[in-house]
Structure formats: C-alpha cells, structure tokens
Amino acid sequence: MTQDLFVSENHRRSISTSLHQLDKQLCQREQWIDSPPAPGVMYQQQDTLSENQKVELCRRIAQIREGIQRAHDDLKLEPSKPNTPSLMVGQANILWEMLAELNSSSLRGYGEVAAELAHYLDPLGQALTQQMYEITTLFSQPISERGR
C-alpha cells in the first residue's frame, strides 16, 4: 500500500473481529484436512473430502489468507491470541445453557413427555449440566490455582 489509511478504533475493532472469525474458520478447515477429530459417542465426523478437494481447499485458504495478511499489514491490525482455557470456558458456557434445557419440562414444548423418559432424562440432564459447569469453573480459575 502506498499511503496510510485513517482507521478509527471502532472501525479497526469491527474489521479485526470479522477477520479474526474468518481466520479462525480457516484454521478449523485446515485442521479438518490435517487431522479430523477423533470420533466421540454422539459426534463422529466423516472425512469424505477427495484429495483434489483437499488440495483445492488449501489453495483457496492460502488465497484468502493473502487478503487477510494484506489487511493486517495495511491497517496495522492486531491478531487475536485467545488462550485455550478461555476458549474452553466460552464453549462450555454455550453447552451449559443448552444442557440446562435437556429435561422433561423443556421437552414438553414438543409434546407430552412420558413419565419414564422424564425420570431417565432429568437426572441425566442435571448431571451433564453440572459436569459442564465444573469444566467452566476449572478453567475460570487463575493460572496459579489450576491443577491444585
């Protein structure tokens, strides 16, 4: 770029946020190519991308990253550097909210819930919600207190 652009802090934050999210998604797609997640009980991602698709995806990601790099350099943007515990807390909070509704009273919106299902599901939902809460609190502690 030949000239400095004036970018207000509000504009810089908005542009940075969009580019952070874009780059985060690109990182996730690269991870899918390099090492798909191990299968879980209820989530089992299948890698059905052909080698040609993987090569093309890598090429396109590199193109997009060139634009991101140009904006980073030209607008003097700062990269986002979230730490793993913060990411885990954010995701756990989202899941905690969803799990808090994993119960018979929330399911009534979809129709009557059988008593047997309610007796099964309510304690399960409470246990899973509590476990996600515990993960959140584990990583919400100051670094000096973790692992004690």
PDB file of C-alpha atoms in Angstrom:
ATOM      1  CA  MET A   1       0.000   0.000   0.000  1.00  0.00           C
ATOM      2  CA  THR A   2       1.376   3.428  -0.866  1.00  0.00           C
ATOM      3  CA  GLN A   3      -0.423   5.586   1.691  1.00  0.00           C
ATOM      4  CA  ASP A   4      -1.501   5.254   5.297  1.00  0.00           C
ATOM      5  CA  LEU A   5      -5.237   4.896   5.739  1.00  0.00           C
ATOM      6  CA  PHE A   6      -7.015   6.522   8.645  1.00  0.00           C
ATOM      7  CA  VAL A   7      -8.839   3.826  10.569  1.00  0.00           C
ATOM      8  CA  SER A   8     -10.766   4.758  13.699  1.00  0.00           C
ATOM      9  CA  GLU A   9     -10.521   2.387  16.650  1.00  0.00           C
ATOM     10  CA  ASN A  10     -14.186   1.412  16.247  1.00  0.00           C
ATOM     11  CA  HIS A  11     -13.597   0.550  12.593  1.00  0.00           C
ATOM     12  CA  ARG A  12     -10.361  -1.265  13.459  1.00  0.00           C
ATOM     13  CA  ARG A  13     -12.200  -3.413  16.061  1.00  0.00           C
ATOM     14  CA  SER A  14     -15.004  -4.224  13.638  1.00  0.00           C
ATOM     15  CA  ILE A  15     -12.630  -5.144  10.812  1.00  0.00           C
ATOM     16  CA  SER A  16     -10.412  -7.136  13.175  1.00  0.00           C
ATOM     17  CA  THR A  17     -13.347  -9.084  14.577  1.00  0.00           C
ATOM     18  CA  SER A  18     -14.527 -10.093  11.106  1.00  0.00           C
ATOM     19  CA  LEU A  19     -11.034 -11.128  10.033  1.00  0.00           C
ATOM     20  CA  HIS A  20     -10.393 -12.977  13.322  1.00  0.00           C
ATOM     21  CA  GLN A  21     -13.567 -15.017  12.795  1.00  0.00           C
ATOM     22  CA  LEU A  22     -12.698 -15.708   9.159  1.00  0.00           C
ATOM     23  CA  ASP A  23      -9.167 -16.804  10.038  1.00  0.00           C
ATOM     24  CA  LYS A  24     -10.476 -18.952  12.909  1.00  0.00           C
ATOM     25  CA  GLN A  25     -12.760 -20.766  10.445  1.00  0.00           C
ATOM     26  CA  LEU A  26      -9.847 -21.227   8.034  1.00  0.00           C
ATOM     27  CA  CYS A  27      -7.780 -22.738  10.860  1.00  0.00           C
ATOM     28  CA  GLN A  28     -10.619 -25.136  11.617  1.00  0.00           C
ATOM     29  CA  ARG A  29     -10.875 -26.208   7.986  1.00  0.00           C
ATOM     30  CA  GLU A  30      -7.131 -26.787   7.825  1.00  0.00           C
ATOM     31  CA  GLN A  31      -7.403 -28.923  10.937  1.00  0.00           C
ATOM     32  CA  TRP A  32     -10.178 -30.963   9.320  1.00  0.00           C
ATOM     33  CA  ILE A  33      -7.837 -31.653   6.417  1.00  0.00           C
ATOM     34  CA  ASP A  34      -4.767 -32.435   8.532  1.00  0.00           C
ATOM     35  CA  SER A  35      -6.320 -34.298  11.449  1.00  0.00           C
ATOM     36  CA  PRO A  36     -10.065 -34.823  11.664  1.00  0.00           C
ATOM     37  CA  PRO A  37     -11.365 -35.072  15.230  1.00  0.00           C
ATOM     38  CA  ALA A  38     -11.386 -38.450  16.919  1.00  0.00           C
ATOM     39  CA  PRO A  39     -14.869 -39.960  16.975  1.00  0.00           C
ATOM     40  CA  GLY A  40     -16.988 -39.489  20.056  1.00  0.00           C
ATOM     41  CA  VAL A  41     -20.108 -41.313  21.170  1.00  0.00           C
ATOM     42  CA  MET A  42     -22.595 -38.926  19.529  1.00  0.00           C
ATOM     43  CA  TYR A  43     -20.302 -36.991  17.157  1.00  0.00           C
ATOM     44  CA  GLN A  44     -18.413 -38.922  14.506  1.00  0.00           C
ATOM     45  CA  GLN A  45     -17.157 -36.653  11.763  1.00  0.00           C
ATOM     46  CA  GLN A  46     -16.557 -38.445   8.476  1.00  0.00           C
ATOM     47  CA  ASP A  47     -13.805 -37.285   6.165  1.00  0.00           C
ATOM     48  CA  THR A  48     -15.376 -37.606   2.722  1.00  0.00           C
ATOM     49  CA  LEU A  49     -13.221 -34.985   1.011  1.00  0.00           C
ATOM     50  CA  SER A  50     -11.319 -36.204  -2.019  1.00  0.00           C
ATOM     51  CA  GLU A  51      -7.629 -35.438  -2.356  1.00  0.00           C
ATOM     52  CA  ASN A  52      -8.483 -32.974  -5.151  1.00  0.00           C
ATOM     53  CA  GLN A  53     -10.958 -31.181  -2.882  1.00  0.00           C
ATOM     54  CA  LYS A  54      -8.360 -31.004  -0.111  1.00  0.00           C
ATOM     55  CA  VAL A  55      -5.765 -29.551  -2.467  1.00  0.00           C
ATOM     56  CA  GLU A  56      -8.260 -27.012  -3.832  1.00  0.00           C
ATOM     57  CA  LEU A  57      -9.386 -26.067  -0.327  1.00  0.00           C
ATOM     58  CA  CYS A  58      -5.767 -25.483   0.720  1.00  0.00           C
ATOM     59  CA  ARG A  59      -5.212 -23.324  -2.368  1.00  0.00           C
ATOM     60  CA  ARG A  60      -8.289 -21.223  -1.648  1.00  0.00           C
ATOM     61  CA  ILE A  61      -7.401 -20.872   2.027  1.00  0.00           C
ATOM     62  CA  ALA A  62      -3.970 -19.594   1.004  1.00  0.00           C
ATOM     63  CA  GLN A  63      -5.629 -17.038  -1.316  1.00  0.00           C
ATOM     64  CA  ILE A  64      -7.939 -15.820   1.438  1.00  0.00           C
ATOM     65  CA  ARG A  65      -5.022 -15.610   3.861  1.00  0.00           C
ATOM     66  CA  GLU A  66      -3.191 -13.352   1.415  1.00  0.00           C
ATOM     67  CA  GLY A  67      -6.076 -10.880   1.664  1.00  0.00           C
ATOM     68  CA  ILE A  68      -6.136 -11.171   5.444  1.00  0.00           C
ATOM     69  CA  GLN A  69      -2.375 -10.612   5.580  1.00  0.00           C
ATOM     70  CA  ARG A  70      -2.678  -7.556   3.348  1.00  0.00           C
ATOM     71  CA  ALA A  71      -5.356  -6.049   5.602  1.00  0.00           C
ATOM     72  CA  HIS A  72      -3.311  -6.939   8.688  1.00  0.00           C
ATOM     73  CA  ASP A  73      -0.271  -5.149   7.312  1.00  0.00           C
ATOM     74  CA  ASP A  74      -2.017  -2.179   5.688  1.00  0.00           C
ATOM     75  CA  LEU A  75      -4.380  -1.419   8.560  1.00  0.00           C
ATOM     76  CA  LYS A  76      -1.962  -2.395  11.328  1.00  0.00           C
ATOM     77  CA  LEU A  77      -4.373  -4.902  12.837  1.00  0.00           C
ATOM     78  CA  GLU A  78      -3.527  -6.981  15.891  1.00  0.00           C
ATOM     79  CA  PRO A  79      -4.077 -10.741  15.788  1.00  0.00           C
ATOM     80  CA  SER A  80      -6.407 -12.390  18.255  1.00  0.00           C
ATOM     81  CA  LYS A  81      -4.496 -14.627  20.688  1.00  0.00           C
ATOM     82  CA  PRO A  82      -7.095 -16.454  22.783  1.00  0.00           C
ATOM     83  CA  ASN A  83      -5.748 -18.933  25.283  1.00  0.00           C
ATOM     84  CA  THR A  84      -7.057 -22.476  25.400  1.00  0.00           C
ATOM     85  CA  PRO A  85      -8.741 -22.202  28.823  1.00  0.00           C
ATOM     86  CA  SER A  86     -10.685 -19.112  27.685  1.00  0.00           C
ATOM     87  CA  LEU A  87     -11.863 -20.922  24.565  1.00  0.00           C
ATOM     88  CA  MET A  88     -12.900 -23.922  26.651  1.00  0.00           C
ATOM     89  CA  VAL A  89     -14.839 -21.737  29.095  1.00  0.00           C
ATOM     90  CA  GLY A  90     -16.658 -19.963  26.258  1.00  0.00           C
ATOM     91  CA  GLN A  91     -17.657 -23.207  24.597  1.00  0.00           C
ATOM     92  CA  ALA A  92     -18.568 -24.834  27.917  1.00  0.00           C
ATOM     93  CA  ASN A  93     -20.847 -21.888  28.750  1.00  0.00           C
ATOM     94  CA  ILE A  94     -22.686 -22.294  25.459  1.00  0.00           C
ATOM     95  CA  LEU A  95     -23.074 -26.024  26.062  1.00  0.00           C
ATOM     96  CA  TRP A  96     -24.088 -25.443  29.678  1.00  0.00           C
ATOM     97  CA  GLU A  97     -27.017 -23.306  28.544  1.00  0.00           C
ATOM     98  CA  MET A  98     -28.098 -25.953  26.037  1.00  0.00           C
ATOM     99  CA  LEU A  99     -27.756 -28.784  28.564  1.00  0.00           C
ATOM    100  CA  ALA A 100     -29.744 -26.829  31.156  1.00  0.00           C
ATOM    101  CA  GLU A 101     -32.731 -27.388  28.849  1.00  0.00           C
ATOM    102  CA  LEU A 102     -32.105 -31.127  28.483  1.00  0.00           C
ATOM    103  CA  ASN A 103     -35.029 -32.059  30.707  1.00  0.00           C
ATOM    104  CA  SER A 104     -38.642 -33.143  30.569  1.00  0.00           C
ATOM    105  CA  SER A 105     -40.121 -29.694  31.185  1.00  0.00           C
ATOM    106  CA  SER A 106     -38.242 -28.244  28.188  1.00  0.00           C
ATOM    107  CA  LEU A 107     -39.280 -31.188  26.016  1.00  0.00           C
ATOM    108  CA  ARG A 108     -42.964 -30.566  26.799  1.00  0.00           C
ATOM    109  CA  GLY A 109     -42.854 -27.887  24.125  1.00  0.00           C
ATOM    110  CA  TYR A 110     -42.630 -30.782  21.639  1.00  0.00           C
ATOM    111  CA  GLY A 111     -45.463 -32.767  23.200  1.00  0.00           C
ATOM    112  CA  GLU A 112     -46.265 -34.725  26.331  1.00  0.00           C
ATOM    113  CA  VAL A 113     -43.250 -36.436  27.901  1.00  0.00           C
ATOM    114  CA  ALA A 114     -43.681 -39.972  29.210  1.00  0.00           C
ATOM    115  CA  ALA A 115     -43.011 -40.304  32.943  1.00  0.00           C
ATOM    116  CA  GLU A 116     -40.328 -42.967  32.308  1.00  0.00           C
ATOM    117  CA  LEU A 117     -38.490 -40.617  29.963  1.00  0.00           C
ATOM    118  CA  ALA A 118     -38.735 -37.771  32.475  1.00  0.00           C
ATOM    119  CA  HIS A 119     -37.305 -39.985  35.253  1.00  0.00           C
ATOM    120  CA  TYR A 120     -34.468 -41.001  32.947  1.00  0.00           C
ATOM    121  CA  LEU A 121     -33.725 -37.666  31.307  1.00  0.00           C
ATOM    122  CA  ASP A 122     -33.994 -35.181  34.185  1.00  0.00           C
ATOM    123  CA  PRO A 123     -31.125 -36.641  36.281  1.00  0.00           C
ATOM    124  CA  LEU A 124     -29.010 -37.140  33.151  1.00  0.00           C
ATOM    125  CA  GLY A 125     -29.514 -33.522  32.074  1.00  0.00           C
ATOM    126  CA  GLN A 126     -28.713 -32.298  35.588  1.00  0.00           C
ATOM    127  CA  ALA A 127     -25.536 -34.403  35.762  1.00  0.00           C
ATOM    128  CA  LEU A 128     -24.281 -33.279  32.345  1.00  0.00           C
ATOM    129  CA  THR A 129     -25.073 -29.641  33.160  1.00  0.00           C
ATOM    130  CA  GLN A 130     -23.170 -29.914  36.442  1.00  0.00           C
ATOM    131  CA  GLN A 131     -20.184 -31.516  34.714  1.00  0.00           C
ATOM    132  CA  MET A 132     -20.017 -28.719  32.121  1.00  0.00           C
ATOM    133  CA  TYR A 133     -20.283 -26.173  34.938  1.00  0.00           C
ATOM    134  CA  GLU A 134     -17.348 -27.864  36.668  1.00  0.00           C
ATOM    135  CA  ILE A 135     -15.274 -27.652  33.488  1.00  0.00           C
ATOM    136  CA  THR A 136     -16.130 -23.963  33.256  1.00  0.00           C
ATOM    137  CA  THR A 137     -15.056 -23.327  36.844  1.00  0.00           C
ATOM    138  CA  LEU A 138     -11.900 -25.420  36.391  1.00  0.00           C
ATOM    139  CA  PHE A 139     -10.674 -23.172  33.600  1.00  0.00           C
ATOM    140  CA  SER A 140     -12.076 -19.973  35.089  1.00  0.00           C
ATOM    141  CA  GLN A 141      -9.594 -20.134  37.979  1.00  0.00           C
ATOM    142  CA  PRO A 142      -6.435 -18.028  37.878  1.00  0.00           C
ATOM    143  CA  ILE A 143      -3.498 -19.863  36.301  1.00  0.00           C
ATOM    144  CA  SER A 144      -1.748 -20.086  39.687  1.00  0.00           C
ATOM    145  CA  GLU A 145      -4.682 -22.092  41.130  1.00  0.00           C
ATOM    146  CA  ARG A 146      -5.141 -24.573  38.259  1.00  0.00           C
ATOM    147  CA  GLY A 147      -4.100 -28.126  38.863  1.00  0.00           C
ATOM    148  CA  ARG A 148      -4.183 -27.883  42.659  1.00  0.00           C
TER     149      ARG A 148
END
